[in-house]
Amino acid sequence: MSSAHLSSIRFDREWFRKSETKSSNGRKLHIRGSVTSSPQSVQFAEAKTEKSGKAVRIGVLGASGYTGSEIVRLLANHPHFGITVMTADRKAGQSIGSVFPHLTTQDLPDMVAIKDANFSNVDAVFCCLPHGTTQDIIKALPKSLKIVDLSADFRLQEIAEYEEWYGQPHRAPDLQKEAVYGLTEILREEIKAARLVANPGCYPTSIQLPLVPLLKANLIETRNLIIDAKSGVSGAGRGAKEANLYTEIAEGIHCYGITRHRHVPEIEQGLSDAAHAKVTVSFTPHLMPMSRGMQSTIYVEMAPGVTIEDLYKQLKIAYEEEEFVILLEKGVVPHTRNVRGSNYCLLNVFPDRIPGRAIIVSVIDNLVKGASGQALQNLNVMMGLPENTGLLYQPLFP
């Protein structure tokens, strides 16, 4: 598919900006995006460029990791995206089913080493490689490709800050200037026009979604922000590490990265942009003895004269048009088990016993809304598709 054809498959946003239906509980479900209304768009719907019959050809770099395999799972039901290239240097030559038996039914090409990947039959790429390796690889990719990078390499606006927190110089400063931060609900318009999107980290997603609207509305103070966050062990990646062994993690809670977790500058960057002032947070992450899920419990100081009701109303205004961020009914506590396997973020706000303070609870699946699901949501936006395409998996319970 040529770059000209790729640009022609964007949908007509003026013809159809959103549609609404009502669920059984009365909540409106909004499908953001568009439908075909031009000959080029009809071509998109009818294109049969690959064996799969999918119109947009996808490369998954780092398919043997947790986020890569989650991309493959989500794309199995995507009507327009089909995988044509998968890379995994240590698993080169193997099928995805041999590495992840739960994906054995997928008819996909064998994985190849990144150096052997052919991008002539690829339109867009999900880069699921570790930080530090992504910059050179993305730099070498054809300029015609749309790219969503799930590593941390392009999230920080200041390359000096990247070097400080990641211990190495940034090797693609020009690309960093081009990259758009991919917190979909907050930066949707910027993402629409982007070629390279830096997908947010899992902790920053769960923290920024509730805090950004409150900071923008000046309802909470920029000081004394305390964040206690907990993640399933899959958040630490699939690499063999002693600290992640079952006997090390089971039947306990494991805090790590105290005061120096690498998501801190990303969190503070997003919150500072929202507040138009420097924001510093006290953030402590923990690994929990579960495979997936993430909860951020956030303690905030309300601005003078602001009440819990004000915070709740602002969050309701911010997210009532959003499909994947759900403010629960007053008093209902979000639980990680209620988002498992889905792209949803559930949140709520509660009064603290200390006057003038509030407690916000936000939960996501760290591998979906915290990584691969949000990445797919972003590529849908970049391609002019309805945002929820391929993402209507309901949470798994029990």
Coordinates of N, CA and C in Angstrom, one line a residue, residues 24-103:
S24 N -28.0 -0.5 29.1 CA -29.1 -0.8 29.9 C -29.1 0.0 31.2
N25 N -28.0 0.6 31.6 CA -28.0 1.4 32.8 C -28.1 2.9 32.5
G26 N -28.4 3.2 31.2 CA -28.7 4.6 30.8 C -27.5 5.4 30.4
R27 N -26.3 4.8 30.6 CA -25.0 5.5 30.3 C -24.9 5.6 28.8
K28 N -24.6 6.8 28.2 CA -24.4 6.9 26.8 C -23.0 6.3 26.4
L29 N -23.0 5.6 25.3 CA -21.8 5.1 24.8 C -21.5 5.8 23.5
H30 N -20.4 6.5 23.4 CA -20.0 7.3 22.3 C -18.9 6.7 21.5
I31 N -19.2 6.5 20.2 CA -18.2 6.0 19.3 C -17.5 7.1 18.6
R32 N -16.3 7.5 18.9 CA -15.7 8.6 18.3 C -15.0 8.2 17.0
G33 N -15.1 9.0 16.0 CA -14.5 8.6 14.7 C -15.4 9.0 13.6
S34 N -15.5 8.1 12.6 CA -16.2 8.5 11.4 C -16.5 7.3 10.6
V35 N -17.3 7.5 9.5 CA -17.6 6.4 8.6 C -17.3 6.8 7.2
T36 N -17.3 5.8 6.3 CA -16.9 6.1 4.9 C -18.0 6.9 4.2
S37 N -17.5 7.9 3.4 CA -18.4 8.6 2.6 C -17.8 9.1 1.3
S38 N -16.7 8.6 0.9 CA -16.0 9.0 -0.3 C -15.6 7.7 -1.0
P39 N -15.3 7.8 -2.3 CA -14.8 6.6 -3.0 C -13.5 6.0 -2.4
Q40 N -12.6 7.0 -1.9 CA -11.4 6.5 -1.3 C -11.7 5.7 0.0
S41 N -12.7 6.1 0.7 CA -13.1 5.4 1.9 C -13.7 4.1 1.7
V42 N -14.5 4.1 0.6 CA -15.1 2.8 0.2 C -14.0 1.8 -0.2
Q43 N -12.9 2.3 -0.9 CA -11.8 1.5 -1.2 C -11.2 0.9 0.1
F44 N -11.1 1.7 1.1 CA -10.6 1.3 2.4 C -11.4 0.1 2.9
A45 N -12.7 0.2 2.9 CA -13.6 -0.9 3.4 C -13.4 -2.1 2.6
E46 N -13.2 -2.0 1.3 CA -13.2 -3.1 0.4 C -11.8 -3.7 0.2
A47 N -10.8 -3.0 0.6 CA -9.4 -3.4 0.3 C -9.1 -4.9 0.8
K48 N -8.5 -5.6 -0.1 CA -8.1 -7.0 0.2 C -6.6 -7.1 -0.1
T49 N -5.8 -6.4 0.7 CA -4.4 -6.3 0.3 C -3.6 -7.5 0.8
E50 N -4.1 -8.2 1.8 CA -3.4 -9.3 2.4 C -4.3 -10.6 2.5
K51 N -3.7 -11.7 2.8 CA -4.5 -12.9 3.0 C -5.6 -12.7 4.0
S52 N -5.3 -11.9 5.0 CA -6.4 -11.7 6.1 C -7.5 -10.8 5.6
G53 N -7.3 -10.1 4.4 CA -8.4 -9.3 4.0 C -8.4 -7.9 4.7
K54 N -7.4 -7.7 5.6 CA -7.4 -6.4 6.3 C -6.7 -5.3 5.5
A55 N -7.2 -4.1 5.6 CA -6.7 -3.0 4.8 C -5.4 -2.4 5.2
V56 N -5.2 -2.3 6.5 CA -4.0 -1.6 7.1 C -3.1 -2.7 7.6
R57 N -1.9 -2.7 7.1 CA -0.9 -3.8 7.4 C -0.1 -3.3 8.6
I58 N 0.0 -4.2 9.6 CA 0.6 -3.8 10.8 C 1.9 -4.6 11.1
G59 N 2.9 -3.9 11.6 CA 4.1 -4.6 12.1 C 4.1 -4.5 13.6
V60 N 4.4 -5.6 14.3 CA 4.5 -5.6 15.7 C 6.0 -5.9 16.1
L61 N 6.7 -5.0 16.6 CA 8.1 -5.1 16.9 C 8.2 -5.5 18.4
G62 N 8.8 -6.6 18.7 CA 8.9 -7.1 20.1 C 7.6 -7.9 20.4
A63 N 7.2 -8.8 19.5 CA 6.0 -9.5 19.7 C 6.0 -10.6 20.8
S64 N 7.2 -10.9 21.3 CA 7.3 -12.0 22.3 C 7.2 -11.5 23.7
G65 N 7.0 -10.2 23.9 CA 6.8 -9.7 25.2 C 5.4 -9.6 25.6
Y66 N 5.1 -9.2 26.8 CA 3.7 -9.1 27.2 C 2.9 -8.1 26.4
T67 N 3.4 -6.9 26.2 CA 2.7 -5.9 25.5 C 2.5 -6.3 24.0
G68 N 3.6 -6.9 23.4 CA 3.5 -7.4 22.1 C 2.4 -8.4 21.9
S69 N 2.4 -9.4 22.8 CA 1.3 -10.5 22.7 C -0.1 -9.9 22.9
E70 N -0.2 -8.9 23.8 CA -1.5 -8.2 24.0 C -1.9 -7.5 22.8
I71 N -1.0 -6.9 22.0 CA -1.4 -6.3 20.8 C -1.9 -7.3 19.8
V72 N -1.3 -8.5 19.7 CA -1.7 -9.5 18.8 C -3.1 -10.0 19.3
R73 N -3.4 -10.2 20.5 CA -4.7 -10.6 21.0 C -5.8 -9.6 20.6
L74 N -5.5 -8.3 20.8 CA -6.5 -7.3 20.6 C -6.8 -7.2 19.0
L75 N -5.7 -7.3 18.2 CA -5.9 -7.2 16.8 C -6.6 -8.4 16.2
A76 N -6.8 -9.5 16.9 CA -7.5 -10.6 16.4 C -8.9 -10.3 15.9
N77 N -9.5 -9.3 16.6 CA -10.9 -8.9 16.3 C -11.0 -7.5 15.7
H78 N -9.9 -7.0 15.2 CA -9.9 -5.7 14.5 C -10.3 -5.9 13.1
P79 N -11.3 -5.2 12.6 CA -11.8 -5.4 11.2 C -10.9 -4.8 10.1
H80 N -10.0 -3.9 10.5 CA -9.2 -3.2 9.5 C -7.7 -3.4 9.6
F81 N -7.2 -3.8 10.8 CA -5.8 -3.9 11.0 C -5.4 -5.4 10.9
G82 N -4.5 -5.8 10.0 CA -4.0 -7.1 10.0 C -2.4 -7.2 10.1
I83 N -1.9 -8.1 10.8 CA -0.5 -8.2 11.1 C 0.2 -8.9 9.9
T84 N 1.2 -8.2 9.4 CA 2.0 -8.8 8.3 C 3.5 -9.0 8.7
V85 N 4.0 -8.4 9.7 CA 5.3 -8.6 10.2 C 5.3 -8.6 11.7
M86 N 6.1 -9.6 12.3 CA 6.3 -9.6 13.8 C 7.8 -9.9 14.0
T87 N 8.4 -9.1 14.9 CA 9.8 -9.4 15.2 C 9.9 -9.8 16.7
A88 N 11.0 -10.6 16.9 CA 11.4 -11.0 18.2 C 12.7 -11.7 18.0
D89 N 13.8 -11.0 18.3 CA 15.1 -11.4 18.0 C 15.4 -12.8 18.7
R90 N 15.1 -13.0 19.9 CA 15.4 -14.3 20.6 C 14.5 -15.4 20.2
K91 N 13.3 -15.0 19.6 CA 12.4 -16.1 19.2 C 12.2 -16.1 17.7
A92 N 13.2 -15.6 16.9 CA 13.1 -15.5 15.5 C 13.0 -16.9 14.9
G93 N 12.1 -17.0 13.9 CA 11.8 -18.3 13.3 C 10.6 -19.1 13.9
Q94 N 10.2 -18.6 15.1 CA 9.1 -19.3 15.8 C 7.8 -18.7 15.5
S95 N 6.7 -19.5 15.6 CA 5.4 -19.0 15.5 C 4.9 -18.3 16.8
I96 N 3.9 -17.4 16.7 CA 3.4 -16.8 17.9 C 2.8 -17.8 18.8
G97 N 2.1 -18.9 18.2 CA 1.5 -19.9 19.0 C 2.5 -20.7 19.8
S98 N 3.7 -20.9 19.3 CA 4.7 -21.7 20.1 C 5.3 -20.9 21.3
V99 N 5.2 -19.6 21.2 CA 5.7 -18.7 22.3 C 4.5 -18.4 23.2
F100 N 3.3 -18.2 22.7 CA 2.1 -17.9 23.5 C 1.0 -18.8 23.0
P101 N 0.9 -20.0 23.7 CA -0.1 -21.0 23.2 C -1.5 -20.5 23.2
H102 N -1.8 -19.4 24.0 CA -3.2 -18.9 23.9 C -3.5 -18.2 22.6
L103 N -2.5 -18.0 21.8 CA -2.6 -17.3 20.5 C -2.4 -18.3 19.3

